[in-house]
Amino acid sequence: SEQAAMGSLTLLLCVVLSLCLASAADLKKDLDNVLDLNIVHYQPEQVHLAFGERTASEIVVTWSTRDLPPNNNNSNEEWSVVEYGLGDLNQRAFGEASKFVDGGSKQSAQYIHRVTLRKLQANSSYVYHCGSSYGWSAKFQFRTVASAEPDWSPTLAIYGDMGNENAQSLARLQRETQLGMYDAIIHVGDFAYDMNTKNARVGDEFMRQIETVAAYVPYMVVPGNHEEKFNFSNYRARFSMPGGTENLFYSFDLGPVHFIGISTEFYYFLNYGLKMLVFQYEWLKSNLAEANLPENRAKRPWIVLYGHRPMYCSNENDNDCTHSETLTRVGWPFVHMFGLEPLLYEYGVDVAIWAHEHSYERLWPIYDYNVRNGSLGSPYENPRAPVHIITGSAGCKEGREPFKGKIPEWSAFHSQDYGYTRLKAHNASHLYFEQVSDDQQGAIIDKFWLIKSQHGRYSE
């Protein structure tokens, strides 16, 4: 009968629904079990490069694995291998793996592998892959610097404040890097937003994203405020900068330029102690003094310093730009100890590059809020103070940073466009800067030449 048929159909639907619900519950249970499993994973990921202690002949390859292979009387070296060569993978270099445990609730662990490639030929293209007999990365390539001598013209891309959400500049940087446009990248603090988030999974994802840039060209970094969690542990563990200071400050030479990377965060996170702030200040003073020895300044006349938080900025930012006495500029409040601006002036630092503000801003040559242009017609020719640039607009989930209604007289150019900065060191007397806008499909929205007939301490 029709009533019996309807009853049978209802019963059948109930059975199907019950099976679906049971299947969904089982599927969820299976997924939960998979996520809780300690999956063995030896595959290299997050591959990136940096300059070694000898910029012209050393490259450090860094990568991560979730686990280490079983120790069958093998040495640690066999877990951290780079095979490389000029066209063929016919050379091998060995390194070390260190365990990194994130400070989050899950205490997520991974192994960071570091291998230094030494005695590389200048001006040569190498191919490489990394890993071990348990798993290898994809094959990448890099080009060594043109020469150990200063008489060549390096080109760099420079930016800060790039996350894995809203990374507006990343696609263009990927393409340009793989086209061979850059000799190095400098990322001036604030990565991923934040590397420790979700038990460091956000950091892992960010490092996978930048592999498409950082596995092809040295990716030089300094810490920003977004790396602070657990005493900058994710930052310290994941990168491999020269100098033996856990990546926090260092220097390297490239063409006619002496580059210096510093941590501005020592001035703001005093809960981790004062020792590193004092140590960095004394190190910086010694580094600048050595760079200014006549033979060194003659060989590499340009000094470019970079750190995350700016000394000057004209954004509507009540914890930085609305205070005239920024900590990096004048040092500790009231006592004014360990301020950096007098060092930049005394030792003739040519350019200071910052980020933190999600915008781009170029200043006139400035010292202690006084504009010190070279001349009215040529402000950047033989200026009488360092030139400051803020380039923190590569793109992150926090968006853009607005500017004040009235821009100060010391600000020469500003833009909220997403983008990044290019630097080309043409020779001992000419540096060229340009700002790329991602909002305007790669258009150059600002450019200028910094020209100096002599370098050294500024004078009144």
PDB file of N, CA, C and O in Angstrom, residues 186-223:
ATOM      1  N   ILE A 186      67.178  42.324   1.371  1.00  0.00           N
ATOM      2  CA  ILE A 186      67.223  42.697   2.789  1.00  0.00           C
ATOM      3  C   ILE A 186      65.789  42.875   3.280  1.00  0.00           C
ATOM      4  O   ILE A 186      65.047  43.707   2.750  1.00  0.00           O
ATOM      5  N   HIS A 187      65.409  42.082   4.257  1.00  0.00           N
ATOM      6  CA  HIS A 187      64.077  42.166   4.872  1.00  0.00           C
ATOM      7  C   HIS A 187      64.261  42.807   6.251  1.00  0.00           C
ATOM      8  O   HIS A 187      64.809  42.204   7.160  1.00  0.00           O
ATOM      9  N   VAL A 188      63.768  44.045   6.378  1.00  0.00           N
ATOM     10  CA  VAL A 188      64.085  44.869   7.545  1.00  0.00           C
ATOM     11  C   VAL A 188      63.035  44.663   8.654  1.00  0.00           C
ATOM     12  O   VAL A 188      62.339  45.579   9.076  1.00  0.00           O
ATOM     13  N   GLY A 189      62.910  43.423   9.113  1.00  0.00           N
ATOM     14  CA  GLY A 189      62.068  43.123  10.266  1.00  0.00           C
ATOM     15  C   GLY A 189      60.599  42.952   9.961  1.00  0.00           C
ATOM     16  O   GLY A 189      60.071  43.457   8.984  1.00  0.00           O
ATOM     17  N   ASP A 190      59.921  42.251  10.866  1.00  0.00           N
ATOM     18  CA  ASP A 190      58.493  41.894  10.840  1.00  0.00           C
ATOM     19  C   ASP A 190      58.188  40.910   9.724  1.00  0.00           C
ATOM     20  O   ASP A 190      58.051  41.273   8.555  1.00  0.00           O
ATOM     21  N   PHE A 191      58.072  39.652  10.141  1.00  0.00           N
ATOM     22  CA  PHE A 191      57.848  38.529   9.239  1.00  0.00           C
ATOM     23  C   PHE A 191      56.544  37.821   9.615  1.00  0.00           C
ATOM     24  O   PHE A 191      56.228  37.671  10.803  1.00  0.00           O
ATOM     25  N   ALA A 192      55.805  37.375   8.633  1.00  0.00           N
ATOM     26  CA  ALA A 192      54.722  36.402   8.803  1.00  0.00           C
ATOM     27  C   ALA A 192      53.491  36.943   9.527  1.00  0.00           C
ATOM     28  O   ALA A 192      52.382  36.705   9.134  1.00  0.00           O
ATOM     29  N   TYR A 193      53.674  37.671  10.602  1.00  0.00           N
ATOM     30  CA  TYR A 193      52.592  38.182  11.465  1.00  0.00           C
ATOM     31  C   TYR A 193      51.738  37.054  12.063  1.00  0.00           C
ATOM     32  O   TYR A 193      50.557  36.915  11.785  1.00  0.00           O
ATOM     33  N   ASP A 194      52.291  36.306  13.008  1.00  0.00           N
ATOM     34  CA  ASP A 194      53.671  36.322  13.479  1.00  0.00           C
ATOM     35  C   ASP A 194      54.220  34.909  13.353  1.00  0.00           C
ATOM     36  O   ASP A 194      53.453  33.957  13.294  1.00  0.00           O
ATOM     37  N   MET A 195      55.534  34.756  13.374  1.00  0.00           N
ATOM     38  CA  MET A 195      56.115  33.436  13.175  1.00  0.00           C
ATOM     39  C   MET A 195      55.724  32.456  14.281  1.00  0.00           C
ATOM     40  O   MET A 195      55.681  31.255  14.057  1.00  0.00           O
ATOM     41  N   ASN A 196      55.440  32.942  15.489  1.00  0.00           N
ATOM     42  CA  ASN A 196      55.057  32.045  16.581  1.00  0.00           C
ATOM     43  C   ASN A 196      53.567  31.706  16.593  1.00  0.00           C
ATOM     44  O   ASN A 196      53.134  30.816  17.335  1.00  0.00           O
ATOM     45  N   THR A 197      52.759  32.394  15.771  1.00  0.00           N
ATOM     46  CA  THR A 197      51.313  32.220  15.807  1.00  0.00           C
ATOM     47  C   THR A 197      50.917  30.789  15.444  1.00  0.00           C
ATOM     48  O   THR A 197      51.527  30.164  14.582  1.00  0.00           O
ATOM     49  N   LYS A 198      49.872  30.293  16.126  1.00  0.00           N
ATOM     50  CA  LYS A 198      49.364  28.928  15.920  1.00  0.00           C
ATOM     51  C   LYS A 198      50.476  27.906  16.092  1.00  0.00           C
ATOM     52  O   LYS A 198      50.685  27.029  15.267  1.00  0.00           O
ATOM     53  N   ASN A 199      51.182  28.065  17.215  1.00  0.00           N
ATOM     54  CA  ASN A 199      52.263  27.143  17.545  1.00  0.00           C
ATOM     55  C   ASN A 199      53.300  27.047  16.422  1.00  0.00           C
ATOM     56  O   ASN A 199      53.763  25.975  16.061  1.00  0.00           O
ATOM     57  N   ALA A 200      53.641  28.222  15.888  1.00  0.00           N
ATOM     58  CA  ALA A 200      54.692  28.406  14.874  1.00  0.00           C
ATOM     59  C   ALA A 200      54.289  27.889  13.496  1.00  0.00           C
ATOM     60  O   ALA A 200      55.107  27.914  12.571  1.00  0.00           O
ATOM     61  N   ARG A 201      53.033  27.485  13.296  1.00  0.00           N
ATOM     62  CA  ARG A 201      52.602  27.052  11.959  1.00  0.00           C
ATOM     63  C   ARG A 201      52.607  28.234  10.976  1.00  0.00           C
ATOM     64  O   ARG A 201      52.899  28.060   9.790  1.00  0.00           O
ATOM     65  N   VAL A 202      52.284  29.436  11.464  1.00  0.00           N
ATOM     66  CA  VAL A 202      52.310  30.610  10.594  1.00  0.00           C
ATOM     67  C   VAL A 202      53.753  30.902  10.145  1.00  0.00           C
ATOM     68  O   VAL A 202      54.000  31.264   8.991  1.00  0.00           O
ATOM     69  N   GLY A 203      54.699  30.730  11.056  1.00  0.00           N
ATOM     70  CA  GLY A 203      56.101  30.898  10.685  1.00  0.00           C
ATOM     71  C   GLY A 203      56.541  29.902   9.632  1.00  0.00           C
ATOM     72  O   GLY A 203      57.253  30.249   8.681  1.00  0.00           O
ATOM     73  N   ASP A 204      56.104  28.651   9.788  1.00  0.00           N
ATOM     74  CA  ASP A 204      56.439  27.640   8.787  1.00  0.00           C
ATOM     75  C   ASP A 204      55.876  28.018   7.426  1.00  0.00           C
ATOM     76  O   ASP A 204      56.554  27.901   6.401  1.00  0.00           O
ATOM     77  N   GLU A 205      54.623  28.456   7.415  1.00  0.00           N
ATOM     78  CA  GLU A 205      53.988  28.802   6.150  1.00  0.00           C
ATOM     79  C   GLU A 205      54.689  29.990   5.481  1.00  0.00           C
ATOM     80  O   GLU A 205      54.892  30.016   4.269  1.00  0.00           O
ATOM     81  N   PHE A 206      55.093  30.970   6.299  1.00  0.00           N
ATOM     82  CA  PHE A 206      55.796  32.124   5.744  1.00  0.00           C
ATOM     83  C   PHE A 206      57.127  31.710   5.129  1.00  0.00           C
ATOM     84  O   PHE A 206      57.479  32.145   4.026  1.00  0.00           O
ATOM     85  N   MET A 207      57.862  30.858   5.826  1.00  0.00           N
ATOM     86  CA  MET A 207      59.160  30.426   5.304  1.00  0.00           C
ATOM     87  C   MET A 207      58.990  29.606   4.028  1.00  0.00           C
ATOM     88  O   MET A 207      59.845  29.651   3.141  1.00  0.00           O
ATOM     89  N   ARG A 208      57.878  28.877   3.912  1.00  0.00           N
ATOM     90  CA  ARG A 208      57.608  28.170   2.653  1.00  0.00           C
ATOM     91  C   ARG A 208      57.313  29.175   1.545  1.00  0.00           C
ATOM     92  O   ARG A 208      57.720  28.984   0.396  1.00  0.00           O
ATOM     93  N   GLN A 209      56.589  30.229   1.881  1.00  0.00           N
ATOM     94  CA  GLN A 209      56.264  31.247   0.879  1.00  0.00           C
ATOM     95  C   GLN A 209      57.496  31.932   0.328  1.00  0.00           C
ATOM     96  O   GLN A 209      57.635  32.112  -0.884  1.00  0.00           O
ATOM     97  N   ILE A 210      58.392  32.350   1.207  1.00  0.00           N
ATOM     98  CA  ILE A 210      59.547  33.116   0.735  1.00  0.00           C
ATOM     99  C   ILE A 210      60.630  32.224   0.137  1.00  0.00           C
ATOM    100  O   ILE A 210      61.600  32.737  -0.436  1.00  0.00           O
ATOM    101  N   GLU A 211      60.467  30.898   0.225  1.00  0.00           N
ATOM    102  CA  GLU A 211      61.431  30.004  -0.403  1.00  0.00           C
ATOM    103  C   GLU A 211      61.583  30.324  -1.879  1.00  0.00           C
ATOM    104  O   GLU A 211      62.681  30.210  -2.450  1.00  0.00           O
ATOM    105  N   THR A 212      60.514  30.776  -2.509  1.00  0.00           N
ATOM    106  CA  THR A 212      60.538  31.099  -3.935  1.00  0.00           C
ATOM    107  C   THR A 212      61.396  32.322  -4.237  1.00  0.00           C
ATOM    108  O   THR A 212      61.683  32.610  -5.400  1.00  0.00           O
ATOM    109  N   VAL A 213      61.787  33.055  -3.204  1.00  0.00           N
ATOM    110  CA  VAL A 213      62.745  34.150  -3.319  1.00  0.00           C
ATOM    111  C   VAL A 213      64.067  33.761  -2.661  1.00  0.00           C
ATOM    112  O   VAL A 213      65.145  33.832  -3.259  1.00  0.00           O
ATOM    113  N   ALA A 214      63.969  33.310  -1.417  1.00  0.00           N
ATOM    114  CA  ALA A 214      65.142  33.136  -0.569  1.00  0.00           C
ATOM    115  C   ALA A 214      65.984  31.921  -0.909  1.00  0.00           C
ATOM    116  O   ALA A 214      67.131  31.831  -0.464  1.00  0.00           O
ATOM    117  N   ALA A 215      65.466  30.992  -1.684  1.00  0.00           N
ATOM    118  CA  ALA A 215      66.276  29.854  -2.100  1.00  0.00           C
ATOM    119  C   ALA A 215      67.140  30.181  -3.311  1.00  0.00           C
ATOM    120  O   ALA A 215      67.991  29.377  -3.707  1.00  0.00           O
ATOM    121  N   TYR A 216      66.948  31.374  -3.900  1.00  0.00           N
ATOM    122  CA  TYR A 216      67.664  31.772  -5.108  1.00  0.00           C
ATOM    123  C   TYR A 216      68.660  32.903  -4.876  1.00  0.00           C
ATOM    124  O   TYR A 216      69.529  33.129  -5.711  1.00  0.00           O
ATOM    125  N   VAL A 217      68.520  33.626  -3.777  1.00  0.00           N
ATOM    126  CA  VAL A 217      69.364  34.800  -3.538  1.00  0.00           C
ATOM    127  C   VAL A 217      69.519  34.957  -2.029  1.00  0.00           C
ATOM    128  O   VAL A 217      68.598  34.624  -1.261  1.00  0.00           O
ATOM    129  N   PRO A 218      70.669  35.415  -1.532  1.00  0.00           N
ATOM    130  CA  PRO A 218      70.823  35.612  -0.080  1.00  0.00           C
ATOM    131  C   PRO A 218      69.733  36.518   0.480  1.00  0.00           C
ATOM    132  O   PRO A 218      69.503  37.615  -0.026  1.00  0.00           O
ATOM    133  N   TYR A 219      69.079  36.039   1.530  1.00  0.00           N
ATOM    134  CA  TYR A 219      67.947  36.726   2.147  1.00  0.00           C
ATOM    135  C   TYR A 219      68.404  37.195   3.525  1.00  0.00           C
ATOM    136  O   TYR A 219      68.406  36.449   4.492  1.00  0.00           O
ATOM    137  N   MET A 220      68.831  38.461   3.590  1.00  0.00           N
ATOM    138  CA  MET A 220      69.424  39.016   4.808  1.00  0.00           C
ATOM    139  C   MET A 220      68.338  39.701   5.633  1.00  0.00           C
ATOM    140  O   MET A 220      67.487  40.410   5.088  1.00  0.00           O
ATOM    141  N   VAL A 221      68.378  39.521   6.940  1.00  0.00           N
ATOM    142  CA  VAL A 221      67.254  39.924   7.789  1.00  0.00           C
ATOM    143  C   VAL A 221      67.738  40.587   9.077  1.00  0.00           C
ATOM    144  O   VAL A 221      68.881  40.418   9.499  1.00  0.00           O
ATOM    145  N   VAL A 222      66.842  41.359   9.694  1.00  0.00           N
ATOM    146  CA  VAL A 222      67.003  41.824  11.073  1.00  0.00           C
ATOM    147  C   VAL A 222      65.648  41.680  11.758  1.00  0.00           C
ATOM    148  O   VAL A 222      64.607  41.642  11.094  1.00  0.00           O
ATOM    149  N   PRO A 223      65.616  41.613  13.094  1.00  0.00           N
ATOM    150  CA  PRO A 223      64.341  41.396  13.787  1.00  0.00           C
ATOM    151  C   PRO A 223      63.516  42.664  13.914  1.00  0.00           C
ATOM    152  O   PRO A 223      64.045  43.778  13.963  1.00  0.00           O
TER     153      PRO A 223
END
